[in-house]
């Protein structure tokens, strides 16, 4: 997010940030919103089911996220909930730009492995049960967004159309990690 903020400031642009909270770890509320707020950005936190409301009524005109994994075929994996926000963005005509670097070893979405986390984390919060005993849960940590929902992938080499991410490797790639 720091990269987005610095780029906007270089261009003298101002914006407001709406951060989806990403349950059950609340990363959008704890991490993303903190980053924006500490850098002086007008920041609002939304819970999981408020995104359509905000896109329709709050003037959101861009959706962006990082990616935990980017396949050459344009599919990206990111925190669970990103896929549903991308669908809503498409419905509301809001472009979705992903930031990150394609993974050399991930050619297609089939190469992306979705970690399944302990479902008990969904059934309670800070030790307080959210459900009655016997209720089940699942907790996929990521979901995969198809390329037709992505307007572009912002990399260190520029912005790529999702379907052409393989071209990223046509020139030298400098290691970041």
XYZ file of N, CA and C in Angstrom:
531
model
N 0.814 -1.191 0.000
C 0.000 0.000 0.000
C 0.859 1.257 0.000
N 2.021 1.144 0.613
C 2.927 2.285 0.629
C 3.297 2.728 -0.771
N 3.471 1.773 -1.683
C 3.804 2.094 -3.072
C 2.683 2.896 -3.720
N 1.438 2.500 -3.484
C 0.284 3.204 -4.046
C 0.231 4.631 -3.510
N 0.425 4.770 -2.215
C 0.356 6.092 -1.595
C 1.463 7.003 -2.125
N 2.682 6.478 -2.194
C 3.801 7.295 -2.694
C 3.576 7.713 -4.142
N 3.086 6.808 -4.979
C 2.829 7.136 -6.392
C 1.762 8.223 -6.498
N 0.705 8.119 -5.711
C -0.361 9.137 -5.736
C 0.184 10.484 -5.285
N 0.999 10.478 -4.262
C 1.558 11.748 -3.761
C 2.490 12.392 -4.787
N 3.285 11.584 -5.498
C 4.170 12.138 -6.541
C 3.377 12.847 -7.628
N 2.145 12.374 -7.850
C 1.284 12.962 -8.878
C 0.300 13.970 -8.287
N 0.495 14.342 -7.036
C -0.384 15.292 -6.335
C -1.840 14.858 -6.336
N -2.076 13.557 -6.232
C -3.439 13.032 -6.179
C -3.804 12.751 -4.732
N -5.053 12.984 -4.418
C -5.562 12.619 -3.099
C -6.647 11.567 -3.293
N -6.846 10.762 -2.290
C -7.877 9.732 -2.361
C -8.266 9.317 -0.958
N -9.395 8.612 -0.884
C -9.844 7.993 0.356
C -9.651 6.502 0.204
N -9.373 5.817 1.294
C -9.186 4.367 1.263
C -10.320 3.686 2.019
N -10.911 2.682 1.399
C -11.891 1.815 2.037
C -11.235 0.445 2.146
N -11.118 -0.073 3.341
C -10.392 -1.316 3.586
C -11.350 -2.409 4.040
N -11.381 -3.503 3.296
C -12.196 -4.658 3.693
C -11.461 -5.393 4.809
N -12.174 -5.806 5.835
C -11.520 -6.289 7.041
C -10.940 -7.696 6.980
N -11.353 -8.557 6.086
C -10.772 -9.893 5.916
C -10.799 -10.734 7.183
N -11.939 -11.322 7.477
C -12.074 -12.172 8.649
C -11.434 -13.527 8.410
N -11.036 -14.275 9.405
C -11.145 -13.998 10.823
C -9.936 -13.247 11.401
N -8.883 -13.013 10.620
C -7.699 -12.321 11.156
C -7.854 -10.805 11.183
N -8.868 -10.261 10.514
C -9.120 -8.820 10.492
C -7.930 -8.027 9.922
N -7.261 -8.595 8.928
C -6.066 -7.958 8.383
C -6.352 -6.599 7.755
N -7.487 -6.455 7.090
C -7.820 -5.162 6.506
C -7.982 -4.090 7.567
N -8.594 -4.465 8.685
C -8.790 -3.515 9.783
C -7.493 -3.274 10.548
N -6.768 -4.346 10.850
C -5.562 -4.211 11.666
C -4.365 -3.684 10.873
N -4.161 -4.191 9.656
C -2.940 -3.885 8.918
C -3.132 -2.840 7.820
N -4.023 -3.127 6.874
C -4.179 -2.232 5.724
C -4.643 -0.848 6.156
N -5.671 -0.790 6.986
C -6.175 0.525 7.405
C -5.129 1.281 8.215
N -4.359 0.571 9.014
C -3.302 1.221 9.798
C -2.257 1.850 8.904
N -1.878 1.136 7.847
C -0.890 1.660 6.894
C -1.388 2.964 6.281
N -2.626 2.958 5.787
C -3.191 4.172 5.187
C -3.310 5.300 6.205
N -3.862 5.010 7.370
C -4.086 6.042 8.384
C -2.769 6.662 8.851
N -1.753 5.838 9.049
C -0.460 6.350 9.503
C 0.198 7.244 8.457
N -0.188 7.078 7.191
C 0.370 7.916 6.135
C -0.542 9.101 5.821
N -1.551 9.326 6.680
C -2.393 10.507 6.560
C -3.530 10.405 5.565
N -3.899 9.196 5.161
C -4.990 8.991 4.206
C -6.313 8.850 4.953
N -7.362 9.487 4.453
C -8.719 9.353 4.982
C -9.130 7.887 4.799
N -9.292 7.153 5.894
C -9.449 5.695 5.841
C -10.739 5.246 6.512
N -11.459 4.336 5.850
C -12.694 3.756 6.372
C -12.595 2.241 6.294
N -12.977 1.544 7.344
C -12.994 0.081 7.359
C -14.406 -0.401 7.060
N -14.498 -1.408 6.205
C -15.763 -2.051 5.857
C -15.697 -3.514 6.277
N -16.798 -4.051 6.766
C -16.818 -5.486 7.035
C -17.117 -6.230 5.738
N -16.989 -7.529 5.806
C -17.049 -8.388 4.624
C -18.233 -8.116 3.696
N -19.388 -7.855 4.256
C -20.600 -7.778 3.438
C -21.045 -6.360 3.104
N -20.169 -5.391 3.248
C -20.523 -3.997 2.967
C -19.983 -3.478 1.636
N -19.298 -4.305 0.888
C -18.582 -3.831 -0.301
C -19.535 -3.324 -1.382
N -20.594 -4.053 -1.684
C -21.534 -3.599 -2.723
C -22.165 -2.267 -2.323
N -22.553 -2.151 -1.087
C -23.113 -0.893 -0.599
C -22.131 0.255 -0.845
N -20.880 0.049 -0.468
C -19.882 1.109 -0.601
C -19.594 1.427 -2.065
N -19.523 0.414 -2.914
C -19.266 0.680 -4.334
C -20.419 1.454 -4.960
N -21.624 1.149 -4.537
C -22.782 1.831 -5.089
C -22.945 3.245 -4.545
N -22.638 3.465 -3.261
C -23.011 4.725 -2.619
C -21.862 5.609 -2.136
N -20.649 5.095 -2.120
C -19.543 5.874 -1.559
C -18.573 6.405 -2.622
N -18.875 6.178 -3.890
C -18.029 6.732 -4.942
C -16.711 6.013 -5.147
N -16.643 4.738 -4.815
C -15.410 3.980 -5.035
C -15.204 3.850 -6.540
N -14.041 4.271 -7.018
C -13.795 4.224 -8.461
C -12.561 3.413 -8.836
N -11.949 2.729 -7.864
C -10.808 1.855 -8.132
C -10.720 0.827 -7.021
N -10.485 -0.426 -7.400
C -10.221 -1.493 -6.438
C -8.810 -1.974 -6.706
N -8.007 -2.084 -5.658
C -6.654 -2.590 -5.801
C -6.345 -3.532 -4.657
N -5.490 -4.481 -4.942
C -4.991 -5.383 -3.896
C -3.614 -5.851 -4.314
N -2.890 -6.344 -3.354
C -1.669 -7.071 -3.661
C -2.095 -8.479 -4.058
N -1.147 -9.337 -4.318
C -1.447 -10.733 -4.608
C -0.439 -11.603 -3.883
N -0.929 -12.657 -3.279
C -0.024 -13.615 -2.651
C 0.631 -14.502 -3.694
N -0.027 -14.655 -4.835
C 0.519 -15.454 -5.923
C -0.092 -14.982 -7.238
N 0.748 -14.929 -8.283
C 0.284 -14.517 -9.606
C 0.765 -15.545 -10.615
N -0.185 -16.199 -11.294
C 0.159 -17.193 -12.312
C 0.294 -16.517 -13.674
N 1.070 -17.126 -14.548
C 1.297 -16.585 -15.888
C 0.008 -16.445 -16.679
N -0.988 -17.286 -16.389
C -2.237 -17.239 -17.161
C -3.177 -16.126 -16.692
N -2.721 -15.305 -15.731
C -3.506 -14.159 -15.288
C -4.354 -14.381 -14.063
N -4.393 -15.584 -13.530
C -5.117 -15.845 -12.285
C -4.252 -15.380 -11.114
N -4.886 -14.767 -10.128
C -4.142 -14.348 -8.939
C -4.794 -14.940 -7.694
N -3.960 -15.248 -6.718
C -4.462 -15.686 -5.418
C -4.184 -14.571 -4.431
N -5.178 -14.277 -3.633
C -5.030 -13.264 -2.591
C -5.941 -13.669 -1.438
N -5.873 -12.898 -0.360
C -6.668 -13.217 0.823
C -8.120 -13.521 0.454
N -8.682 -14.446 1.179
C -10.064 -14.844 0.930
C -10.966 -13.608 0.945
N -11.859 -13.541 -0.010
C -12.743 -12.393 -0.149
C -12.392 -11.520 -1.337
N -11.160 -11.630 -1.832
C -10.745 -10.812 -2.970
C -11.578 -11.138 -4.211
N -11.866 -12.412 -4.427
C -12.646 -12.832 -5.594
C -14.023 -12.171 -5.589
N -14.710 -12.204 -4.444
C -16.055 -11.606 -4.409
C -16.000 -10.101 -4.610
N -14.960 -9.444 -4.114
C -14.840 -8.000 -4.342
C -14.567 -7.721 -5.817
N -13.755 -8.568 -6.456
C -13.484 -8.406 -7.891
C -14.763 -8.560 -8.714
N -15.617 -9.495 -8.334
C -16.904 -9.676 -9.024
C -17.751 -8.416 -8.870
N -17.834 -7.909 -7.655
C -18.609 -6.686 -7.424
C -18.024 -5.511 -8.203
N -16.708 -5.398 -8.222
C -16.066 -4.312 -8.975
C -16.475 -4.380 -10.440
N -16.473 -5.557 -11.016
C -16.882 -5.721 -12.420
C -18.341 -5.283 -12.590
N -19.210 -5.690 -11.675
C -20.633 -5.318 -11.751
C -20.841 -3.807 -11.678
N -20.020 -3.121 -10.895
C -20.172 -1.685 -10.716
C -19.267 -0.864 -11.645
N -18.564 -1.539 -12.560
C -17.690 -0.830 -13.498
C -16.473 -0.212 -12.841
N -16.015 -0.810 -11.750
C -14.835 -0.325 -11.027
C -13.634 -1.156 -11.470
N -12.592 -0.528 -12.032
C -11.425 -1.303 -12.453
C -10.683 -1.901 -11.264
N -10.125 -3.090 -11.482
C -9.383 -3.799 -10.440
C -7.941 -3.993 -10.899
N -7.021 -3.383 -10.164
C -5.597 -3.513 -10.442
C -4.911 -4.253 -9.306
N -4.135 -5.253 -9.665
C -3.391 -6.073 -8.724
C -1.939 -5.604 -8.736
N -1.292 -5.588 -7.583
C 0.136 -5.295 -7.549
C 0.896 -6.537 -7.119
N 2.001 -6.768 -7.788
C 2.829 -7.912 -7.435
C 3.698 -8.340 -8.594
N 4.390 -9.426 -8.391
C 5.310 -9.974 -9.382
C 4.864 -11.389 -9.708
N 4.745 -11.735 -10.994
C 4.345 -13.095 -11.347
C 5.313 -14.134 -10.764
N 4.759 -15.261 -10.397
C 5.566 -16.362 -9.861
C 6.122 -17.184 -11.011
N 7.435 -17.312 -11.062
C 8.081 -18.040 -12.157
C 7.556 -19.476 -12.266
N 7.293 -20.114 -11.132
C 6.905 -21.531 -11.141
C 5.402 -21.766 -11.288
N 4.601 -20.708 -11.344
C 3.152 -20.888 -11.430
C 2.656 -20.466 -12.815
N 2.492 -21.442 -13.676
C 2.065 -21.170 -15.053
C 0.556 -20.971 -15.160
N -0.210 -21.748 -14.392
C -1.674 -21.670 -14.473
C -2.271 -21.659 -13.070
N -3.567 -21.441 -13.015
C -4.265 -21.450 -11.719
C -4.135 -22.789 -11.019
N -3.941 -23.859 -11.785
C -3.796 -25.184 -11.180
C -2.526 -25.319 -10.356
N -1.573 -24.420 -10.554
C -0.327 -24.430 -9.787
C -0.447 -23.675 -8.466
N -1.580 -23.045 -8.246
C -1.809 -22.296 -7.005
C -2.485 -23.222 -5.999
N -1.859 -23.396 -4.865
C -2.394 -24.260 -3.811
C -3.084 -23.385 -2.761
N -4.308 -23.732 -2.447
C -5.070 -22.992 -1.445
C -4.923 -23.691 -0.098
N -4.326 -22.995 0.855
C -4.161 -23.519 2.203
C -5.513 -23.503 2.913
N -5.850 -24.603 3.521
C -7.052 -24.676 4.347
C -6.613 -24.551 5.799
N -7.086 -23.521 6.464
C -6.701 -23.267 7.846
C -7.707 -23.886 8.811
N -7.374 -23.837 10.079
C -8.195 -24.429 11.125
C -9.575 -23.777 11.157
N -10.641 -24.517 10.861
C -11.982 -23.937 10.845
C -12.453 -23.444 12.211
N -11.814 -23.883 13.265
C -12.200 -23.408 14.600
C -12.048 -21.891 14.701
N -11.139 -21.324 13.909
C -10.935 -19.877 13.939
C -12.151 -19.114 13.408
N -12.953 -19.766 12.592
C -14.152 -19.140 12.047
C -15.316 -19.258 13.035
N -15.285 -20.278 13.854
C -16.389 -20.567 14.770
C -16.343 -19.768 16.058
N -15.235 -19.076 16.310
C -15.132 -18.266 17.518
C -14.253 -17.057 17.232
N -14.347 -16.075 18.127
C -13.504 -14.895 18.020
C -12.982 -14.558 19.405
N -11.665 -14.531 19.532
C -11.005 -14.266 20.819
C -11.547 -15.164 21.922
N -11.751 -16.429 21.561
C -12.193 -17.416 22.531
C -13.685 -17.441 22.811
N -14.439 -16.561 22.156
C -15.891 -16.525 22.364
C -16.565 -17.195 21.163
N -17.337 -18.255 21.397
C -17.999 -18.946 20.284
C -18.973 -18.033 19.545
N -18.982 -18.156 18.223
C -19.928 -17.430 17.374
C -21.142 -18.278 17.035
N -21.040 -19.571 17.250
C -22.068 -20.513 16.800
C -22.444 -21.474 17.925
N -23.495 -22.200 17.674
C -23.867 -23.283 18.581
C -22.970 -24.487 18.327
N -22.787 -25.348 19.339
C -22.014 -26.574 19.125
C -22.616 -27.392 17.982
N -21.766 -28.020 17.205
C -22.216 -28.845 16.090
C -22.221 -28.117 14.759
N -22.139 -26.794 14.768
C -22.052 -26.037 13.518
C -20.647 -26.217 12.963
N -20.550 -26.448 11.655
C -19.256 -26.662 11.001
C -18.800 -25.388 10.305
N -17.522 -25.371 9.928
C -16.964 -24.230 9.198
C -15.880 -24.719 8.245
N -15.578 -23.907 7.272
C -14.386 -24.097 6.450
C -13.610 -22.787 6.494
N -12.316 -22.877 6.252
C -11.496 -21.673 6.286
C -10.392 -21.742 5.224
N -10.785 -21.512 3.951
C -9.749 -21.380 2.936
C -9.046 -20.038 3.139
N -7.724 -20.037 3.119
C -6.994 -18.806 3.406
C -6.962 -17.846 2.220
N -7.091 -18.368 1.015
C -7.021 -17.555 -0.196
C -8.138 -17.959 -1.137
N -8.435 -17.081 -2.089
C -9.238 -17.492 -3.225
C -8.516 -17.031 -4.481
N -8.961 -17.546 -5.615
C -8.290 -17.276 -6.886
C -9.209 -16.438 -7.764
N -8.688 -15.314 -8.241
C -9.447 -14.397 -9.092
C -9.064 -14.669 -10.539
N -10.054 -14.917 -11.426
C -9.748 -15.155 -12.829
C -9.375 -13.858 -13.556
N -8.606 -13.970 -14.634
C -8.096 -12.774 -15.322
C -9.165 -11.869 -15.916
N -10.340 -12.405 -16.244
C -11.355 -11.539 -16.855
C -11.904 -10.490 -15.878
N -11.599 -10.638 -14.587
C -12.033 -9.656 -13.592
C -10.939 -8.638 -13.264
N -9.760 -8.805 -13.844
C -8.600 -7.982 -13.509
C -8.297 -7.020 -14.652
N -8.222 -5.725 -14.342
C -7.929 -4.710 -15.367
C -6.455 -4.674 -15.721
N -5.595 -4.926 -14.756
C -4.164 -4.924 -15.013
C -3.408 -5.395 -13.797
N -2.172 -5.850 -14.045
C -1.284 -6.274 -12.969
C -0.097 -5.318 -12.960
N 0.047 -4.594 -11.869
C 1.104 -3.590 -11.728
C 2.334 -4.285 -11.153
N 3.420 -4.275 -11.930
C 4.663 -4.921 -11.523
C 5.781 -3.892 -11.484
N 6.953 -4.333 -11.116
C 8.125 -3.463 -11.142
C 8.528 -3.089 -12.566
N 8.004 -3.792 -13.551
C 8.317 -3.528 -14.965
C 7.193 -2.809 -15.697
N 6.154 -2.443 -14.994
C 5.026 -1.770 -15.618
C 3.735 -2.526 -15.406
N 2.683 -2.091 -16.103
C 1.361 -2.693 -15.966
C 1.154 -3.691 -17.103
N 0.743 -4.890 -16.757
C 0.506 -5.958 -17.731
C -0.972 -6.305 -17.804
N -1.436 -6.584 -19.001
C -2.746 -7.200 -19.184
C -2.626 -8.590 -18.567
N -3.599 -9.043 -17.781
C -3.447 -10.321 -17.084
C -3.107 -11.500 -18.003
N -3.650 -11.503 -19.205
C -3.434 -12.618 -20.115
C -2.024 -12.645 -20.698
N -1.248 -11.579 -20.509
C 0.097 -11.490 -21.083
C 1.183 -11.473 -20.017
N 0.891 -11.991 -18.847
C 1.865 -11.966 -17.754
C 3.110 -12.792 -18.045
N 3.007 -13.782 -18.905
C 4.189 -14.564 -19.275
C 5.261 -13.686 -19.894
N 4.847 -12.574 -20.524
C 5.812 -11.653 -21.131
C 6.718 -11.000 -20.094
N 6.318 -11.011 -18.865
C 7.128 -10.439 -17.794
C 8.523 -11.069 -17.790
N 8.587 -12.342 -18.118
C 9.845 -13.076 -18.062
C 10.648 -12.998 -19.364
N 10.188 -12.201 -20.332
C 10.931 -12.041 -21.588
C 12.212 -11.230 -21.416
N 12.303 -10.469 -20.337
C 13.526 -9.708 -20.049
C 14.011 -10.086 -18.651
N 15.183 -9.609 -18.290
C 15.770 -9.952 -16.991
C 14.820 -9.638 -15.841
N 14.816 -10.517 -14.876
C 13.999 -10.338 -13.684
C 14.941 -10.181 -12.497
N 14.804 -9.069 -11.788
C 15.663 -8.878 -10.616
C 14.993 -9.488 -9.391
N 15.738 -10.257 -8.630
C 15.140 -10.903 -7.451
C 14.789 -9.883 -6.367
N 13.620 -10.083 -5.758
C 13.164 -9.182 -4.705
C 13.200 -9.858 -3.344
N 13.242 -11.176 -3.314
C 13.137 -11.882 -2.046
C 14.359 -12.746 -1.822
